[in-house]
Short mmCIF file of C-alpha atoms in Angstrom, two decimals:
data_model
loop_
_atom_site.label_atom_id
_atom_site.label_comp_id
_atom_site.label_asym_id
_atom_site.label_seq_id
_atom_site.Cartn_x
_atom_site.Cartn_y
_atom_site.Cartn_z
CA SER A 16 -4.15 -29.72 45.01
CA LEU A 17 -1.09 -27.50 44.93
CA ARG A 18 0.12 -25.23 47.71
CA GLN A 19 3.26 -23.38 48.74
CA ARG A 20 5.54 -24.27 51.58
CA PRO A 21 3.79 -23.98 54.98
CA GLU A 22 6.65 -22.18 56.73
CA ALA A 23 6.22 -18.47 57.46
CA THR A 24 9.78 -17.87 56.28
CA TYR A 25 12.24 -19.84 54.23
CA LEU A 26 15.88 -18.88 53.77
CA ASP A 27 15.02 -15.51 55.36
CA MET A 28 12.44 -14.77 52.65
CA ASP A 29 8.73 -14.32 53.24
CA VAL A 30 6.40 -17.03 52.02
CA ASP A 31 2.65 -16.78 51.43
CA PRO A 32 1.38 -20.26 52.32
CA ASP A 33 -2.24 -19.36 51.55
CA GLU A 34 -1.70 -17.75 48.16
CA ALA A 35 -0.99 -19.17 44.75
CA ASN A 36 -0.34 -17.74 41.29
CA GLY A 37 0.43 -14.11 40.65
CA ASN A 38 2.73 -13.36 43.58
CA ASN A 39 6.12 -11.73 43.13
CA ASP A 40 7.75 -13.00 46.31
CA PHE A 41 9.42 -16.29 47.05
CA GLY A 42 7.22 -19.28 46.36
CA ALA A 43 5.27 -17.79 43.47
CA PHE A 44 4.55 -20.22 40.69
CA ARG A 45 2.65 -20.43 37.41
CA ILE A 46 1.08 -23.56 36.04
CA ASP A 47 1.81 -24.09 32.34
CA THR A 48 -1.45 -25.33 30.86
CA GLY A 49 -0.14 -25.25 27.32
CA SER A 50 1.74 -27.80 25.27
CA ALA A 51 5.40 -27.92 24.45
CA PRO A 52 6.27 -26.57 20.99
CA GLY A 53 5.49 -29.07 18.28
CA THR A 54 3.20 -31.28 20.37
CA GLU A 55 -0.52 -31.91 20.10
CA PRO A 56 -2.67 -29.30 21.86
CA ALA A 57 -3.70 -30.21 25.39
CA PRO A 58 -7.31 -31.27 26.09
CA LEU A 59 -9.59 -28.35 26.89
CA ALA A 60 -12.03 -28.13 29.76
CA ASN A 61 -14.56 -26.27 27.61
CA GLY A 62 -14.08 -27.83 24.21
CA PRO A 63 -13.04 -30.95 22.29
CA ILE A 64 -9.56 -32.34 22.00
CA LEU A 65 -8.60 -30.63 18.76
CA SER A 66 -6.53 -32.77 16.45
CA VAL A 67 -6.92 -33.20 12.72
CA LYS A 68 -5.55 -35.88 10.45
CA ALA A 69 -5.09 -35.45 6.72
CA GLY A 70 -8.08 -36.58 4.68
CA THR A 71 -10.75 -35.78 7.26
CA MET A 72 -13.32 -33.03 6.93
CA VAL A 73 -13.43 -30.17 9.38
CA VAL A 74 -16.18 -27.99 10.86
CA LYS A 75 -15.66 -24.53 9.37
CA THR A 76 -18.12 -22.47 11.42
CA GLN A 77 -18.91 -22.14 15.09
CA GLY A 78 -21.71 -23.95 16.91
CA LEU A 79 -22.61 -26.39 14.11
CA ASN A 80 -25.48 -28.65 15.19
CA PHE A 81 -24.58 -32.34 15.12
CA ARG A 82 -27.91 -34.13 14.69
CA THR A 83 -29.20 -37.70 14.94
CA GLU A 84 -30.44 -37.38 11.34
CA PRO A 85 -31.14 -34.52 8.89
CA ALA A 86 -33.26 -31.98 10.80
CA GLY A 87 -33.36 -34.45 13.71
CA ASP A 88 -32.58 -34.01 17.40
CA ILE A 89 -29.40 -32.14 18.27
CA ILE A 90 -26.75 -34.36 19.80
CA ARG A 91 -24.36 -31.48 20.56
CA GLU A 92 -22.88 -28.33 19.06
CA LEU A 93 -19.49 -28.66 17.37
CA ASP A 94 -16.75 -26.06 17.61
CA ARG A 95 -14.81 -24.68 14.67
CA CYS A 96 -11.92 -26.97 13.59
CA THR A 97 -13.56 -30.10 15.04
CA PRO A 98 -12.53 -33.04 12.79
CA VAL A 99 -15.24 -35.37 11.49
CA ARG A 100 -15.08 -38.62 9.54
CA VAL A 101 -17.47 -38.58 6.61
CA ILE A 102 -19.10 -41.96 6.08
CA GLY A 103 -21.18 -40.91 3.09
CA ASN A 104 -24.11 -38.81 1.93
CA TRP A 105 -27.26 -38.96 4.05
CA THR A 106 -29.35 -37.31 1.35
CA ALA A 107 -29.14 -37.92 -2.38
CA ASP A 108 -28.27 -34.30 -3.10
CA GLY A 109 -25.33 -34.45 -0.69
CA MET A 110 -26.62 -31.53 1.40
CA TRP A 111 -26.48 -33.70 4.53
CA LYS A 112 -23.50 -35.91 5.34
CA ARG A 113 -23.49 -39.04 7.46
CA VAL A 114 -20.51 -38.54 9.75
CA GLU A 115 -18.79 -39.95 12.81
CA VAL A 116 -17.68 -37.60 15.58
CA GLU A 117 -15.75 -39.12 18.49
CA GLY A 118 -17.33 -42.52 17.91
CA ARG A 119 -20.90 -41.24 17.49
CA GLU A 120 -22.67 -41.34 14.13
CA GLY A 121 -25.02 -38.57 13.05
CA ALA A 122 -25.76 -35.94 10.42
CA LEU A 123 -24.13 -32.62 9.55
CA PHE A 124 -25.14 -29.99 7.01
CA ALA A 125 -22.47 -30.19 4.30
CA ARG A 126 -22.29 -26.44 3.70
CA TYR A 127 -20.50 -25.97 7.01
CA LEU A 128 -17.81 -28.57 6.45
CA ARG A 129 -14.52 -28.12 4.60
CA GLU A 130 -11.69 -30.32 3.45
CA ALA A 131 -8.80 -30.42 5.90
CA GLU A 132 -5.93 -28.10 5.08
CA PRO A 133 -2.37 -29.48 4.83
CA GLU A 134 -1.27 -30.79 8.20
CA ARG A 135 0.99 -27.89 9.21
CA ILE A 136 -1.61 -25.26 8.40
CA GLU A 137 -4.36 -27.24 10.11
CA ARG A 138 -2.24 -27.53 13.23
CA LEU A 139 -1.87 -23.76 13.41
CA LEU A 140 -5.63 -23.26 12.95
CA VAL A 141 -6.31 -25.80 15.67
CA ASN A 142 -3.98 -24.03 18.08
CA ALA A 143 -5.51 -20.62 17.35
CA VAL A 144 -9.03 -21.93 17.95
CA ARG A 145 -7.80 -23.72 21.06
CA GLU A 146 -6.88 -20.36 22.59
CA TRP A 147 -10.26 -18.93 21.61
CA LEU A 148 -11.94 -21.80 23.41
CA ARG A 149 -9.63 -21.33 26.38
CA PHE A 150 -10.75 -17.69 26.56
CA ASP A 151 -14.37 -18.85 26.80
CA LYS A 152 -15.09 -18.19 23.12
CA GLY A 153 -14.31 -14.51 23.44
CA ARG A 154 -16.28 -13.91 26.64
CA ALA A 155 -13.25 -13.91 28.97
CA ASP A 156 -11.52 -10.81 30.38
CA GLU A 157 -7.74 -10.47 30.35
CA LYS A 158 -7.68 -9.04 33.88
CA VAL A 159 -9.62 -11.89 35.52
CA ASP A 160 -8.19 -15.24 36.62
CA PRO A 161 -7.38 -17.62 35.06
CA TYR A 162 -7.25 -15.60 31.83
CA ALA A 163 -4.70 -13.10 33.13
CA GLY A 164 -2.42 -16.08 33.66
CA TYR A 165 -3.05 -17.36 30.14
CA VAL A 166 -1.80 -14.01 28.83
CA GLY A 167 1.18 -14.49 31.13
CA GLU A 168 1.95 -17.78 29.39
CA MET A 169 2.06 -15.98 26.07
CA TRP A 170 4.52 -13.42 27.38
CA ALA A 171 6.61 -16.08 29.13
CA ASN A 172 6.99 -17.71 25.71
CA LEU A 173 8.86 -14.52 24.71
CA GLY A 174 10.85 -14.33 27.95
CA GLU A 175 8.72 -11.52 29.42
CA GLU A 176 6.98 -11.38 32.80
CA TYR A 177 3.81 -9.52 31.82
CA ASP A 178 0.32 -10.93 32.22
CA GLY A 179 -3.21 -9.78 31.53
CA ARG A 180 -3.12 -7.22 34.34
CA SER A 181 0.19 -5.61 33.38
CA VAL A 182 0.35 -1.89 32.70
CA TYR A 183 3.10 0.46 31.58
CA PRO A 184 4.35 3.19 33.96
CA ASN A 185 1.99 5.66 32.27
CA GLY A 186 -0.97 3.47 33.18
CA ASP A 187 -1.67 2.05 29.70
CA ASP A 188 -2.37 -1.66 29.44
CA VAL A 189 0.43 -3.76 27.95
CA PRO A 190 -0.92 -4.99 24.57
CA TRP A 191 -0.52 -8.73 23.98
CA SER A 192 -1.94 -9.32 20.51
CA ALA A 193 1.50 -9.98 18.98
CA ALA A 194 2.41 -12.22 21.92
CA PHE A 195 -0.74 -14.21 21.10
CA ILE A 196 0.33 -14.65 17.46
CA SER A 197 3.82 -15.76 18.51
CA PHE A 198 2.43 -18.10 21.18
CA VAL A 199 0.15 -19.93 18.76
CA ILE A 200 2.87 -20.23 16.13
CA SER A 201 5.45 -21.47 18.65
CA ARG A 202 3.18 -24.42 19.44
CA SER A 203 2.42 -25.36 15.87
CA GLY A 204 5.43 -27.49 14.99
CA LYS A 205 9.01 -27.41 13.77
CA ALA A 206 8.05 -25.92 10.40
CA TYR A 207 7.32 -22.65 12.23
CA SER A 208 10.52 -22.55 14.27
CA ASN A 209 12.09 -19.80 12.15
CA PHE A 210 9.17 -17.41 12.59
CA LYS A 211 10.41 -14.11 14.04
CA MET A 212 8.72 -14.34 17.45
CA SER A 213 8.02 -10.91 18.89
CA GLY A 214 5.72 -8.86 21.06
CA GLN A 215 5.44 -6.40 18.16
CA HIS A 216 3.55 -7.23 14.97
CA SER A 217 5.78 -4.90 12.99
CA VAL A 218 8.85 -7.03 13.78
CA PHE A 219 7.58 -10.29 12.30
CA THR A 220 5.81 -8.45 9.46
CA HIS A 221 9.06 -6.78 8.40
CA ASP A 222 10.89 -10.11 8.67
CA ALA A 223 8.30 -11.91 6.51
CA ILE A 224 8.47 -9.25 3.81
CA GLN A 225 12.26 -9.31 3.78
CA ALA A 226 12.26 -13.13 3.77
CA ARG A 227 10.28 -13.13 0.58
CA LEU A 228 12.42 -10.48 -1.11
CA ILE A 229 15.68 -12.28 -0.43
CA GLY A 230 14.28 -15.78 -0.88
CA ARG A 231 14.53 -17.12 2.68
CA THR A 232 12.90 -20.49 2.10
CA ASP A 233 13.31 -21.43 5.77
CA ARG A 234 10.71 -18.84 6.81
CA PRO A 235 7.14 -20.15 7.31
CA PHE A 236 5.53 -16.84 6.25
CA TRP A 237 6.28 -14.48 3.37
CA GLY A 238 4.85 -10.96 3.22
CA TYR A 239 2.81 -9.74 0.23
CA ARG A 240 0.70 -6.79 -0.84
CA ILE A 241 -3.06 -7.33 -0.91
CA THR A 242 -2.91 -7.06 -4.72
CA GLU A 243 -0.39 -9.90 -5.02
CA VAL A 244 -2.01 -12.87 -3.22
CA LYS A 245 -5.43 -14.03 -2.12
CA PRO A 246 -5.90 -14.74 1.60
CA SER A 247 -6.16 -18.39 2.65
CA LEU A 248 -6.74 -20.25 5.90
CA GLY A 249 -3.70 -20.02 8.15
CA ASP A 250 -2.46 -16.72 6.70
CA ILE A 251 -1.88 -13.65 8.88
CA ILE A 252 -3.53 -10.32 8.05
CA VAL A 253 -1.60 -7.28 9.32
CA ARG A 254 -3.50 -4.01 9.58
CA ASN A 255 -3.19 -0.48 10.85
CA ARG A 256 -4.60 0.56 14.20
CA SER A 257 -4.85 3.73 16.31
CA GLY A 258 -5.65 5.77 13.21
CA ASN A 259 -2.30 5.11 11.52
CA THR A 260 -1.95 4.63 7.78
CA TYR A 261 1.30 2.70 7.37
CA SER A 262 1.79 1.14 3.95
CA PHE A 263 3.38 -2.07 2.70
CA ASP A 264 6.34 -0.02 1.47
CA TYR A 265 6.80 1.41 4.95
CA ALA A 266 6.62 -2.05 6.54
CA GLU A 267 9.24 -3.29 4.08
CA VAL A 268 11.91 -0.96 5.49
CA ASN A 269 10.71 -0.46 9.09
CA SER A 270 10.21 -2.86 11.99
CA GLY A 271 8.91 -0.51 14.68
CA TYR A 272 5.40 0.90 14.34
CA ILE A 273 1.94 0.34 15.81
CA SER A 274 -0.12 -2.34 14.04
CA HIS A 275 -2.24 -5.43 14.65
CA ALA A 276 -2.41 -8.94 13.18
CA ASP A 277 -4.85 -11.87 13.13
CA PHE A 278 -5.05 -15.38 11.73
CA VAL A 279 -7.41 -16.15 8.85
CA THR A 280 -9.67 -18.85 10.31
CA GLU A 281 -12.77 -18.83 8.10
CA LEU A 282 -13.54 -18.26 4.43
CA LEU A 283 -16.90 -16.59 3.87
CA ASP A 284 -18.93 -15.85 0.77
CA GLY A 285 -17.10 -12.77 -0.47
CA GLY A 286 -14.97 -12.35 2.64
CA ILE A 287 -12.79 -13.82 5.38
CA ARG A 288 -13.05 -13.93 9.16
CA VAL A 289 -9.96 -13.59 11.34
CA LEU A 290 -9.12 -14.51 14.93
CA GLY A 291 -6.77 -12.56 17.18
CA GLY A 292 -5.71 -11.80 20.71
CA ASN A 293 -6.24 -8.66 22.78
CA ILE A 294 -9.44 -7.90 20.87
CA SER A 295 -11.66 -6.17 23.42
CA ASP A 296 -9.39 -7.68 26.13
CA THR A 297 -9.85 -11.28 25.04
CA VAL A 298 -9.26 -13.73 22.16
CA SER A 299 -11.96 -13.04 19.62
CA MET A 300 -13.20 -13.42 16.07
CA SER A 301 -16.15 -11.07 16.49
CA ASN A 302 -16.46 -7.40 15.60
CA PRO A 303 -15.47 -5.33 18.65
CA SER A 304 -17.72 -2.31 18.94
CA SER A 305 -15.28 -0.59 21.28
CA THR A 306 -12.66 -0.12 18.55
CA GLY A 307 -14.69 -0.08 15.39
CA ASP A 308 -12.20 -2.52 13.82
CA SER A 309 -13.83 -5.46 12.08
CA GLN A 310 -12.68 -9.06 12.38
CA GLU A 311 -13.96 -9.62 8.84
CA TYR A 312 -12.57 -8.42 5.53
CA GLU A 313 -14.37 -8.07 2.22
CA LEU A 314 -12.96 -9.71 -0.89
CA ASP A 315 -13.41 -8.61 -4.49
CA SER A 316 -14.87 -10.86 -7.18
CA ASP A 317 -11.41 -12.38 -7.81
CA GLY A 318 -10.79 -13.24 -4.15
CA TYR A 319 -8.38 -10.43 -3.24
CA ILE A 320 -8.84 -8.19 -0.18
CA LYS A 321 -10.58 -5.00 -1.20
CA PRO A 322 -8.58 -1.79 -0.63
CA GLY A 323 -9.58 0.64 2.10
CA GLN A 324 -9.71 -1.87 4.97
CA LYS A 325 -6.53 -0.75 6.77
CA VAL A 326 -4.55 -3.81 5.64
CA ILE A 327 -0.77 -3.40 5.51
CA ALA A 328 0.21 -6.88 4.34
CA ILE A 329 -0.78 -10.51 4.01
CA LEU A 330 1.69 -12.91 5.58
CA LYS A 331 1.18 -16.00 3.45
CA ASN A 332 1.50 -19.32 5.27
CA ARG A 333 4.04 -21.42 3.36
CA SER A 334 4.82 -23.88 6.16
CA GLU A 335 4.27 -26.87 3.86
CA ALA A 336 7.23 -25.68 1.77
CA VAL A 337 9.63 -25.28 4.73
#
């Protein structure tokens, strides 16, 4: 248990002995439930300890049934990015794999497994999904404890004192989607240390585009047009919002405009699914009906993002080359 000092006053300043986080007076404190930059993600109360080693296979969808045998009893549901050790094929056609998950053997449907990405990319994916799990798989509300405090951790990472309840003087909520991107990246290892952390997507988008143009090999992301590269796991998709129609050319020479960005966390048949913060006031990879903005993008037959989906740029993850 944690509590503040029991005195009514201390050094002539008021103290609230019966209150905890969220106070602005003397004695206020915030518990950092995250990990230091570059360390393994902390264990989660509502999910597995997410860590992936090279050579393992990884669950690529959400809620995959881990069974005693093919079509057998369900042992548990596995979250996206859960690592599994493949022992071999359970069926001759390879549709079911015999796997080990946290010391327990069972069966998984092979279609929903993928090869692990390079370590630095996998670490970023793990950290993004970790936040999704921490926000109750998209069911949490930014204005409710403890989630308001989790948003506060993201802003504290940028040296700001906002949280999930913060509003501007005009009454508008303070958007934290870019703080989410920066928070996840800041905890994903030294290879990402030269990412342009910001509370504005346009700032790190502009930096990534410029980094590519001038050959900054120390940058973990380079910015491309949707016609130049195909999206991959661990990339960032930057799109327009609020009815704006900013182009790649505009983003190349400007660093201050309204936009949004998400991580690519799943490759679909003919599309990709992305995960982001401040989507319907939570961390989500679903399609928010309130905004009409999809968390999925269609790809053409060659694997490029189809035009007409509000995309400004793809920030290609090149952390393995840093």
